[in-house]
């Protein structure tokens, strides 16, 4: 089972500054019957959320950012052309258009907290990481800084081959 904790995005379409969609139940809600206590996370989480605001306030762009992150994970290696850069949509006005974009998700997956994220510019993946909490302890499964990968002991497999095959503009 998977339960979203939060989604973070920065510099995507109209979202210039970092925005966070969190599923953590506010402590002010007290014993809200909608909140769920999930194995692997100490704070109660909400099973659903609504995004509301005025016209042109960025509601759709939060969902677009989540869709971009999903698409990048699933298709960047196979469908982004090697010389094509990163097909992101950065904030268009001022200096932010040339600054990197951040996408990060935290979720409970089978009772363990996972945090995955990446930072991209128009040309390449600048950073990428996966952290997993096991019995409350944070483990680094992998971290990527440009084209340098570091793998933690918990991530088994032929990691060095994967690192060599991963293009600069793909996850």
mmCIF file of C-alpha atoms in Angstrom:
data_model
loop_
_atom_site.group_PDB
_atom_site.id
_atom_site.type_symbol
_atom_site.label_atom_id
_atom_site.label_comp_id
_atom_site.label_asym_id
_atom_site.label_seq_id
_atom_site.Cartn_x
_atom_site.Cartn_y
_atom_site.Cartn_z
ATOM 1 C CA UNK A 1 0.000 0.000 0.000
ATOM 2 C CA UNK A 2 1.069 3.604 -0.662
ATOM 3 C CA UNK A 3 0.041 6.731 1.244
ATOM 4 C CA UNK A 4 1.164 10.212 0.227
ATOM 5 C CA UNK A 5 2.766 12.330 2.958
ATOM 6 C CA UNK A 6 3.704 15.386 0.921
ATOM 7 C CA UNK A 7 4.645 16.707 -2.476
ATOM 8 C CA UNK A 8 7.069 19.620 -2.968
ATOM 9 C CA UNK A 9 7.625 21.647 -6.111
ATOM 10 C CA UNK A 10 9.603 24.755 -6.923
ATOM 11 C CA UNK A 11 9.991 26.710 -10.172
ATOM 12 C CA UNK A 12 7.341 24.964 -12.262
ATOM 13 C CA UNK A 13 5.015 27.000 -14.469
ATOM 14 C CA UNK A 14 3.377 29.651 -12.244
ATOM 15 C CA UNK A 15 4.852 28.126 -9.057
ATOM 16 C CA UNK A 16 7.957 30.272 -8.628
ATOM 17 C CA UNK A 17 8.680 29.599 -4.935
ATOM 18 C CA UNK A 18 8.587 26.235 -3.197
ATOM 19 C CA UNK A 19 5.055 24.969 -2.626
ATOM 20 C CA UNK A 20 4.094 21.994 -0.459
ATOM 21 C CA UNK A 21 0.975 19.866 -0.662
ATOM 22 C CA UNK A 22 0.870 17.995 2.634
ATOM 23 C CA UNK A 23 -1.428 15.214 3.732
ATOM 24 C CA UNK A 24 -0.488 15.543 7.405
ATOM 25 C CA UNK A 25 -3.543 16.154 9.566
ATOM 26 C CA UNK A 26 -3.357 19.496 11.357
ATOM 27 C CA UNK A 27 -3.026 19.078 15.138
ATOM 28 C CA UNK A 28 -5.885 21.586 15.532
ATOM 29 C CA UNK A 29 -8.256 18.973 14.119
ATOM 30 C CA UNK A 30 -7.861 16.895 17.266
ATOM 31 C CA UNK A 31 -9.286 13.426 16.896
ATOM 32 C CA UNK A 32 -10.560 13.889 13.350
ATOM 33 C CA UNK A 33 -12.142 10.574 12.249
ATOM 34 C CA UNK A 34 -10.913 11.173 8.685
ATOM 35 C CA UNK A 35 -7.243 11.104 9.710
ATOM 36 C CA UNK A 36 -5.403 7.792 9.370
ATOM 37 C CA UNK A 37 -2.568 6.505 11.492
ATOM 38 C CA UNK A 38 -0.292 4.644 9.096
ATOM 39 C CA UNK A 39 2.425 2.180 10.005
ATOM 40 C CA UNK A 40 5.823 3.779 9.455
ATOM 41 C CA UNK A 41 4.768 7.367 10.162
ATOM 42 C CA UNK A 42 4.036 8.955 13.511
ATOM 43 C CA UNK A 43 1.672 11.740 12.403
ATOM 44 C CA UNK A 44 -1.880 11.075 11.225
ATOM 45 C CA UNK A 45 -2.443 11.485 7.472
ATOM 46 C CA UNK A 46 -5.512 12.554 5.571
ATOM 47 C CA UNK A 47 -6.835 10.143 2.919
ATOM 48 C CA UNK A 48 -7.916 12.982 0.592
ATOM 49 C CA UNK A 49 -7.329 16.689 0.053
ATOM 50 C CA UNK A 50 -8.841 19.511 -1.917
ATOM 51 C CA UNK A 51 -6.871 22.238 -3.633
ATOM 52 C CA UNK A 52 -8.779 25.496 -3.728
ATOM 53 C CA UNK A 53 -8.067 29.135 -4.466
ATOM 54 C CA UNK A 54 -8.865 31.970 -6.790
ATOM 55 C CA UNK A 55 -8.699 31.833 -10.543
ATOM 56 C CA UNK A 56 -5.115 31.707 -11.888
ATOM 57 C CA UNK A 57 -3.703 31.007 -8.414
ATOM 58 C CA UNK A 58 -1.772 27.861 -9.425
ATOM 59 C CA UNK A 59 -4.139 25.035 -8.455
ATOM 60 C CA UNK A 60 -3.842 23.255 -11.798
ATOM 61 C CA UNK A 61 -0.090 23.777 -11.859
ATOM 62 C CA UNK A 62 0.346 21.813 -8.621
ATOM 63 C CA UNK A 63 -1.344 18.864 -10.324
ATOM 64 C CA UNK A 64 0.647 19.503 -13.519
ATOM 65 C CA UNK A 65 3.876 19.404 -11.474
ATOM 66 C CA UNK A 66 2.887 16.066 -9.953
ATOM 67 C CA UNK A 67 2.074 14.751 -13.442
ATOM 68 C CA UNK A 68 5.432 16.021 -14.763
ATOM 69 C CA UNK A 69 7.277 14.257 -11.932
ATOM 70 C CA UNK A 70 5.443 10.996 -12.632
ATOM 71 C CA UNK A 71 6.120 11.269 -16.350
ATOM 72 C CA UNK A 72 9.804 12.066 -15.803
ATOM 73 C CA UNK A 73 10.249 8.990 -13.607
ATOM 74 C CA UNK A 74 8.432 6.692 -16.016
ATOM 75 C CA UNK A 75 9.629 8.006 -19.373
ATOM 76 C CA UNK A 76 12.789 10.135 -19.171
ATOM 77 C CA UNK A 77 15.195 7.286 -19.933
ATOM 78 C CA UNK A 78 13.173 5.885 -22.826
ATOM 79 C CA UNK A 79 11.516 8.887 -24.422
ATOM 80 C CA UNK A 80 13.525 12.039 -23.719
ATOM 81 C CA UNK A 81 16.029 12.358 -26.551
ATOM 82 C CA UNK A 82 19.683 12.276 -25.446
ATOM 83 C CA UNK A 83 20.403 15.742 -26.867
ATOM 84 C CA UNK A 84 16.958 17.129 -26.078
ATOM 85 C CA UNK A 85 17.552 18.407 -22.571
ATOM 86 C CA UNK A 86 14.793 18.279 -19.961
ATOM 87 C CA UNK A 87 11.287 19.231 -21.154
ATOM 88 C CA UNK A 88 10.385 21.177 -18.027
ATOM 89 C CA UNK A 89 8.199 24.282 -17.757
ATOM 90 C CA UNK A 90 10.036 26.721 -15.489
ATOM 91 C CA UNK A 91 8.602 29.961 -14.130
ATOM 92 C CA UNK A 92 8.729 32.241 -17.174
ATOM 93 C CA UNK A 93 9.336 35.730 -15.751
ATOM 94 C CA UNK A 94 12.559 37.158 -14.409
ATOM 95 C CA UNK A 95 15.650 35.169 -13.489
ATOM 96 C CA UNK A 96 13.746 32.070 -12.314
ATOM 97 C CA UNK A 97 13.372 30.762 -15.877
ATOM 98 C CA UNK A 98 17.046 29.764 -15.901
ATOM 99 C CA UNK A 99 17.130 28.454 -12.315
ATOM 100 C CA UNK A 100 16.591 24.757 -11.483
ATOM 101 C CA UNK A 101 13.230 23.165 -10.702
ATOM 102 C CA UNK A 102 12.657 20.885 -7.688
ATOM 103 C CA UNK A 103 10.244 17.952 -7.473
ATOM 104 C CA UNK A 104 10.038 15.794 -4.321
ATOM 105 C CA UNK A 105 7.553 13.308 -2.957
ATOM 106 C CA UNK A 106 7.348 11.637 0.452
ATOM 107 C CA UNK A 107 5.142 8.596 0.889
ATOM 108 C CA UNK A 108 4.605 5.539 3.037
ATOM 109 C CA UNK A 109 5.199 2.440 0.930
ATOM 110 C CA UNK A 110 4.465 -0.897 2.606
ATOM 111 C CA UNK A 111 4.928 0.579 6.083
ATOM 112 C CA UNK A 112 8.182 2.447 5.359
ATOM 113 C CA UNK A 113 8.655 6.134 4.668
ATOM 114 C CA UNK A 114 10.267 6.905 1.293
ATOM 115 C CA UNK A 115 11.469 10.271 0.025
ATOM 116 C CA UNK A 116 12.346 10.620 -3.640
ATOM 117 C CA UNK A 117 13.206 13.788 -5.462
ATOM 118 C CA UNK A 118 15.179 15.458 -8.190
ATOM 119 C CA UNK A 119 16.371 18.863 -9.342
ATOM 120 C CA UNK A 120 16.563 19.658 -13.067
ATOM 121 C CA UNK A 121 17.387 22.560 -15.321
ATOM 122 C CA UNK A 122 16.725 22.852 -19.067
ATOM 123 C CA UNK A 123 19.647 20.574 -19.958
ATOM 124 C CA UNK A 124 20.173 17.922 -17.283
ATOM 125 C CA UNK A 125 19.386 16.299 -13.966
ATOM 126 C CA UNK A 126 21.406 18.186 -11.362
ATOM 127 C CA UNK A 127 20.432 16.097 -8.326
ATOM 128 C CA UNK A 128 18.408 12.975 -7.594
ATOM 129 C CA UNK A 129 17.922 11.048 -4.356
ATOM 130 C CA UNK A 130 16.039 8.267 -2.626
ATOM 131 C CA UNK A 131 15.939 8.013 1.158
ATOM 132 C CA UNK A 132 14.069 5.326 3.097
ATOM 133 C CA UNK A 133 13.358 5.209 6.825
ATOM 134 C CA UNK A 134 13.737 1.784 8.422
ATOM 135 C CA UNK A 135 12.683 1.492 12.065
ATOM 136 C CA UNK A 136 12.906 5.285 12.312
ATOM 137 C CA UNK A 137 16.446 5.488 10.902
ATOM 138 C CA UNK A 138 17.045 7.352 7.651
ATOM 139 C CA UNK A 139 18.907 5.331 5.032
ATOM 140 C CA UNK A 140 20.341 6.767 1.850
ATOM 141 C CA UNK A 141 19.541 4.337 -0.934
ATOM 142 C CA UNK A 142 21.099 6.546 -3.566
ATOM 143 C CA UNK A 143 22.134 10.116 -4.165
ATOM 144 C CA UNK A 144 23.095 11.656 -7.468
ATOM 145 C CA UNK A 145 25.009 14.876 -7.929
ATOM 146 C CA UNK A 146 25.066 15.631 -11.662
ATOM 147 C CA UNK A 147 26.635 12.435 -13.079
ATOM 148 C CA UNK A 148 28.122 11.157 -9.798
ATOM 149 C CA UNK A 149 26.096 8.440 -8.076
ATOM 150 C CA UNK A 150 26.522 7.139 -4.531
ATOM 151 C CA UNK A 151 24.616 4.023 -3.517
ATOM 152 C CA UNK A 152 23.797 2.940 0.008
ATOM 153 C CA UNK A 153 24.159 -0.686 1.104
ATOM 154 C CA UNK A 154 20.390 -1.249 1.175
ATOM 155 C CA UNK A 155 20.007 -0.731 -2.578
ATOM 156 C CA UNK A 156 21.094 -4.045 -4.032
ATOM 157 C CA UNK A 157 21.644 -4.825 -7.682
ATOM 158 C CA UNK A 158 24.027 -3.812 -10.432
ATOM 159 C CA UNK A 159 24.023 -0.151 -9.437
ATOM 160 C CA UNK A 160 27.223 0.805 -11.240
ATOM 161 C CA UNK A 161 25.838 -0.422 -14.572
ATOM 162 C CA UNK A 162 22.670 1.590 -13.989
ATOM 163 C CA UNK A 163 24.747 4.679 -13.185
ATOM 164 C CA UNK A 164 26.784 4.277 -16.386
ATOM 165 C CA UNK A 165 23.632 3.839 -18.508
ATOM 166 C CA UNK A 166 21.780 6.804 -17.026
ATOM 167 C CA UNK A 167 22.025 9.799 -19.353
ATOM 168 C CA UNK A 168 22.659 13.288 -17.962
ATOM 169 C CA UNK A 169 19.120 14.321 -18.911
ATOM 170 C CA UNK A 170 17.325 11.231 -17.595
ATOM 171 C CA UNK A 171 16.372 9.823 -14.211
#
